[in-house]
Tab-separated table of C-alpha atoms in Angstrom:
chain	number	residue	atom	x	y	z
A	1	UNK	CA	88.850	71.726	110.874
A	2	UNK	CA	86.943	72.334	114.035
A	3	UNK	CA	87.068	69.803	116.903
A	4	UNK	CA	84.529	67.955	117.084
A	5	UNK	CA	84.998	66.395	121.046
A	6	UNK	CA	82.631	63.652	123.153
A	7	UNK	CA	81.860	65.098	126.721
A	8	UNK	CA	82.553	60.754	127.959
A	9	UNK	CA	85.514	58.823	127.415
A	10	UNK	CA	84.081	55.590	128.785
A	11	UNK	CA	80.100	54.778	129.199
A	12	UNK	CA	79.537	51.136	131.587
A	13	UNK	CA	76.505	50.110	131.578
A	14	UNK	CA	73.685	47.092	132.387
A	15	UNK	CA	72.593	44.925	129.198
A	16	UNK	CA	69.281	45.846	128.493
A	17	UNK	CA	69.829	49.604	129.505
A	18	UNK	CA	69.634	52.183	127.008
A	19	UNK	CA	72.488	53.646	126.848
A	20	UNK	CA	73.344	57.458	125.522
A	21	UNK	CA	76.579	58.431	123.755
A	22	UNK	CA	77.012	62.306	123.458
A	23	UNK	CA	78.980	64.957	121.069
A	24	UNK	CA	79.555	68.426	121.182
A	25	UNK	CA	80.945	70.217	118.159
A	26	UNK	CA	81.578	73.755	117.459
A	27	UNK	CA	81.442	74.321	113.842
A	28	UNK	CA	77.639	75.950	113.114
A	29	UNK	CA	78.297	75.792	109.243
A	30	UNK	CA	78.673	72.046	110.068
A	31	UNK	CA	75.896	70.289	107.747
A	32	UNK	CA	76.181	66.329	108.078
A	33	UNK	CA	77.279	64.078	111.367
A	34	UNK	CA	77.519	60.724	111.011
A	35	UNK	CA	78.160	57.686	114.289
A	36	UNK	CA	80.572	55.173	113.702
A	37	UNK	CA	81.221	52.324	115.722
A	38	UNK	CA	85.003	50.681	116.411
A	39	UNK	CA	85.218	47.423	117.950
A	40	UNK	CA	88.961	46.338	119.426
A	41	UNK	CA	90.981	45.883	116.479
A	42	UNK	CA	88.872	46.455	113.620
A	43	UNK	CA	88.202	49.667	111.002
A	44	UNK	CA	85.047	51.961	112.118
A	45	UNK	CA	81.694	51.015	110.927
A	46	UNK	CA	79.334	53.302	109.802
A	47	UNK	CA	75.746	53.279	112.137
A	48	UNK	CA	73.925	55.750	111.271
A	49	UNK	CA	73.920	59.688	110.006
A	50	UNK	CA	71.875	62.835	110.150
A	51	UNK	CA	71.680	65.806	108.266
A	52	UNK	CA	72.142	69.553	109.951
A	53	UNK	CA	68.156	70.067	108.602
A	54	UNK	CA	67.241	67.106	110.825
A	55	UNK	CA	66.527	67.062	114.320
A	56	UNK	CA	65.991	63.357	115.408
A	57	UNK	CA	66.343	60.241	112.843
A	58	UNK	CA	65.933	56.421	113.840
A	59	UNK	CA	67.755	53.575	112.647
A	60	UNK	CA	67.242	49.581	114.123
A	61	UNK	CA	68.035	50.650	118.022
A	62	UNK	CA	69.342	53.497	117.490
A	63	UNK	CA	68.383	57.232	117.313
A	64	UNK	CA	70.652	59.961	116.378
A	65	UNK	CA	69.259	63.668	118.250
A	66	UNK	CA	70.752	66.844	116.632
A	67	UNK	CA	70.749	70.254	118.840
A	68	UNK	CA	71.866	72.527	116.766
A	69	UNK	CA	71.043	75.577	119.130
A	70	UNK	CA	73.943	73.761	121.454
A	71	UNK	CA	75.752	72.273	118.485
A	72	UNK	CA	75.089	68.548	120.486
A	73	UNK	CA	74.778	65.364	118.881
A	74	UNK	CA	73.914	62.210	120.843
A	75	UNK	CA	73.588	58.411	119.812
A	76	UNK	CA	70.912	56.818	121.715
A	77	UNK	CA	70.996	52.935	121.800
A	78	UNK	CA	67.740	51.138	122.910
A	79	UNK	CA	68.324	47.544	125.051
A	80	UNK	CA	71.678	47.698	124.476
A	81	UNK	CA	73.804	44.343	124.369
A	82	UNK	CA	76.656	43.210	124.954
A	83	UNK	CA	77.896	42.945	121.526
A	84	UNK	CA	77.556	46.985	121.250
A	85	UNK	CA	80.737	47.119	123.988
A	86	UNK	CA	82.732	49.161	121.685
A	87	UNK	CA	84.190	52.863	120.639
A	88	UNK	CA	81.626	55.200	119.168
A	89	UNK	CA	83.012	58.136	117.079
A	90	UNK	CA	80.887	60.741	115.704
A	91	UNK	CA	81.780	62.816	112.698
A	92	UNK	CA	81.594	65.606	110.760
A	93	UNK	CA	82.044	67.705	107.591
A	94	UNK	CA	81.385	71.277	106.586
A	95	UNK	CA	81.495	70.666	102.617
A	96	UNK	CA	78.880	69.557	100.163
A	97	UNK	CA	80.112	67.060	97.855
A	98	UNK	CA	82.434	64.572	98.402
A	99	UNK	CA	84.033	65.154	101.710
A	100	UNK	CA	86.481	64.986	104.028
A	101	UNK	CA	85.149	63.416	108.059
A	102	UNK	CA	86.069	65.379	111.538
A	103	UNK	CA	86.437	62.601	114.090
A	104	UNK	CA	86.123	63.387	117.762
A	105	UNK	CA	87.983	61.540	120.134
A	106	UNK	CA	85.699	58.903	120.646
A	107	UNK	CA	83.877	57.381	123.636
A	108	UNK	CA	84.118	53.725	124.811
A	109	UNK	CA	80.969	51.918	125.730
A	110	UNK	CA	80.946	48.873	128.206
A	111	UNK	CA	77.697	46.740	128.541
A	112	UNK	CA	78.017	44.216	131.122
A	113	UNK	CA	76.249	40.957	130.926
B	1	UNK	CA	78.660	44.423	96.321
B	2	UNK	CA	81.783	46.842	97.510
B	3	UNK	CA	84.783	45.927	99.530
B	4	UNK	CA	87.523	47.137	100.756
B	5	UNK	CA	91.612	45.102	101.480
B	6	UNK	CA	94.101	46.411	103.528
B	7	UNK	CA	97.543	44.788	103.848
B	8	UNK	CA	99.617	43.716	105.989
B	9	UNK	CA	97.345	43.040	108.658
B	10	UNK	CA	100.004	43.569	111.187
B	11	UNK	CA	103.508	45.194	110.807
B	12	UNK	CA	106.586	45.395	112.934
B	13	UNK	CA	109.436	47.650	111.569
B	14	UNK	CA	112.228	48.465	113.192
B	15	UNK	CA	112.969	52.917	113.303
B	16	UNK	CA	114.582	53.961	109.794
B	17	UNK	CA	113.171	51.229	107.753
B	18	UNK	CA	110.912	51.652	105.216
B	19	UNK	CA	107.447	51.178	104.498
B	20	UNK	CA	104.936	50.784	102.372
B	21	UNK	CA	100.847	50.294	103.298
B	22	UNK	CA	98.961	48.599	100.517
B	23	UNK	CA	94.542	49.507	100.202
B	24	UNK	CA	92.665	48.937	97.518
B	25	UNK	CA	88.552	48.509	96.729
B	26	UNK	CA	86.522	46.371	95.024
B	27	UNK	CA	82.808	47.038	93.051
B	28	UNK	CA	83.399	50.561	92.475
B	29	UNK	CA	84.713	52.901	90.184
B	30	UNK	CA	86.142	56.307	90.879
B	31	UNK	CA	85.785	56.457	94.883
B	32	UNK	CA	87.340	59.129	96.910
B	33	UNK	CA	90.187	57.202	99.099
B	34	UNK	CA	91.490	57.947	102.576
B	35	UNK	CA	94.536	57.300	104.870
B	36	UNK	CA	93.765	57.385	108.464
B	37	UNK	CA	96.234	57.036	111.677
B	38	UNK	CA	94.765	55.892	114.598
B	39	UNK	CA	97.150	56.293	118.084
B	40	UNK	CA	96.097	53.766	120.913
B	41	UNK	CA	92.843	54.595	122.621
B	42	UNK	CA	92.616	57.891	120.569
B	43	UNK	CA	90.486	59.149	117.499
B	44	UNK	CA	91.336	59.226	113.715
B	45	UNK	CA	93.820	61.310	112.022
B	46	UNK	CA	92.773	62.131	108.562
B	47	UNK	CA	96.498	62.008	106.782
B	48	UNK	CA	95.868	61.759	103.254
B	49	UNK	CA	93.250	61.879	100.698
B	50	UNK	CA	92.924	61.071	97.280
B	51	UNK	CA	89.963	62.283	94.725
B	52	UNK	CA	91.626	60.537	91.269
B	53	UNK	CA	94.401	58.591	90.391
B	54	UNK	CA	97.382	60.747	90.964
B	55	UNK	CA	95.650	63.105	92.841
B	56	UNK	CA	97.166	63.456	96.771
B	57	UNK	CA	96.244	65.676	99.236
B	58	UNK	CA	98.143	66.004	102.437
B	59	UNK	CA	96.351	66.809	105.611
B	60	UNK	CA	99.797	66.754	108.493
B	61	UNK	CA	102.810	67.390	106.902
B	62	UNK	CA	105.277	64.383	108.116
B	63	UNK	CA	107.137	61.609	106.742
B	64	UNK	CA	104.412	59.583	105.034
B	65	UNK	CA	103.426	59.707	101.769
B	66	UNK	CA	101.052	58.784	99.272
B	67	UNK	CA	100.327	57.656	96.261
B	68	UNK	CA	97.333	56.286	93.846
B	69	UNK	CA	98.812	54.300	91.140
B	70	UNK	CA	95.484	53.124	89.999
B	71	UNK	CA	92.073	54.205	90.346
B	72	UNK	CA	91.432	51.913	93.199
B	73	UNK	CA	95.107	51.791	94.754
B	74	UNK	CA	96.242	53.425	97.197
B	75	UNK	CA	99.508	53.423	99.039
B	76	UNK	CA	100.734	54.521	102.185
B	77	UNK	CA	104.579	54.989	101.922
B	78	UNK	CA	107.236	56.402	104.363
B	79	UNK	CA	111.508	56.257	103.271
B	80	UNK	CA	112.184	56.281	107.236
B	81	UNK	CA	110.414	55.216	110.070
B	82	UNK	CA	110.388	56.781	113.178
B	83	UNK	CA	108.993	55.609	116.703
B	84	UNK	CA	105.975	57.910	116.609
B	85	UNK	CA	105.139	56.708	113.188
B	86	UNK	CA	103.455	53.365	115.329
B	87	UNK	CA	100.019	52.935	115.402
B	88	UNK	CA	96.514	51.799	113.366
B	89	UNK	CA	96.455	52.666	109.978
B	90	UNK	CA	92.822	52.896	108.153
B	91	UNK	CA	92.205	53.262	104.241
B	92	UNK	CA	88.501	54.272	103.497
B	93	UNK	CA	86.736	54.895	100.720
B	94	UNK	CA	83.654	57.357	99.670
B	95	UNK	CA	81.512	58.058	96.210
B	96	UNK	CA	82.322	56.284	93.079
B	97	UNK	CA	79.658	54.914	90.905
B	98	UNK	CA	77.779	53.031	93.053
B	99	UNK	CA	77.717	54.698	96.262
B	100	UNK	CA	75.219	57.800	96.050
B	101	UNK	CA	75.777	58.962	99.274
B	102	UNK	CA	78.552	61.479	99.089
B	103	UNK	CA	79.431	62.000	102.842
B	104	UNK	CA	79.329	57.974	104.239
B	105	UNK	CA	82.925	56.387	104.534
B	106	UNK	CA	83.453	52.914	104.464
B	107	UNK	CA	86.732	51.755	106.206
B	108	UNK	CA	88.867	48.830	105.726
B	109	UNK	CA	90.184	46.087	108.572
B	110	UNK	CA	92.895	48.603	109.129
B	111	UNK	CA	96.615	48.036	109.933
B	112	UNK	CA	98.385	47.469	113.077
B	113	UNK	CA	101.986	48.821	112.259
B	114	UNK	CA	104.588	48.672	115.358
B	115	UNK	CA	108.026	50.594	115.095
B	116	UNK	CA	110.808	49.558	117.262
């Protein structure tokens, strides 16, 4: 499939910042992206997804953005805390149906105390 | 609700030996199931997938296999180890008759398999 790739391998900041994960990916036929969250030694969780006829969708402190025209996905997380420190994966897939995921490489987030 | 068991937890195996990765899910019927490899401090590796009970697709041709014995079963087997075979192995799951959202994969506690 097409890489999907995350412009920040490691994101430090302040609890209580907001804090901004980004994606790039280069497949335009790309129609659904979804955010997963890793912590240290555990399976990915799913946070939250957006379809490619979406431009912005909210969750509980977070926000997914979609630019298509740039083919840029970012995961916005309001007040962040320290129990977000983690690895943050976006996805995606190209098929309808069921479907195989395209993982980028993932970006680790550290929120200090 | 749904859930998902992976086993062993944790795995050492010295090069040659065999092995053999256990998954399975609960509260579904029919899911889509996944192997994943995950290297240290790297992304996920989709290396098999499965849409029915004997039904295996192969993503990276390598010494793993795969196999779904039952509909929710699904093993992760390999005659021979090798050193680059080491690392975190994730089933996941997708679908089935109570998920309606096709694309959303739900992973298991994974597997942290070592080979020496």
């Amino acid at each position: 499939g097409e890489n999907v790739g995350l412009h920040l391998p490691t994101l430090s900041v302040q609890e209580g910042d907001n804090s901004i994960i980004n994606c790039a990916y280069s497949n335009s036929a790309s129609d659904y992206f979804i955010w997963y969250k890793q912590e240290s030694g555990k399976g990915p969780q799913f946070i939250i997804d957006i379809r490619s006829n979406m431009d912005k969708r909210q969750g509980q402190r977070v926000t997914v953005l979609l630019n298509k025209t740039v083919k840029h996905l970012s995961l916005q997380i309001a007040a962040t805390q320290p129990g977000d420190s983690a690895v943050y994966f976006c996805a995606e897939t190209m098929d309808s149906g069921y479907s195989t995921l395209t993982f980028g490489k993932g970006t680790m987030l550290l929120v200090s105390p | 609700s749904q859930t998902i068991h992976q086993w062993p937890a944790t795995l050492v195996q010295p090069v040659g030996s065999p092995l053999s990765l256990e998954c399975t899910v609960e509260g579904t019927s029919n899911p889509n199931l996944y192997w994943y490899r995950q290297a240290a401090g790297r992304g996920l590796q989709l290396l098999f997938y499965s849409v029915g009970i004997g039904q295996i697709s192969s993503e990276v041709p390598q010494n793993l296999s795969a196999s779904r014995p039952q509909d929710r079963q699904f093993i992760l087997s390999s005659k021979k180890l090798l050193l680059s075979d080491s690392g975190f192995y994730l089933c996941a799951w997708i679908g089935g008759t109570h998920n309606k959202k096709t694309y959303e994969q739900y992973f298991g506690p994974g597997t942290r398999l070592t080979v020496t």
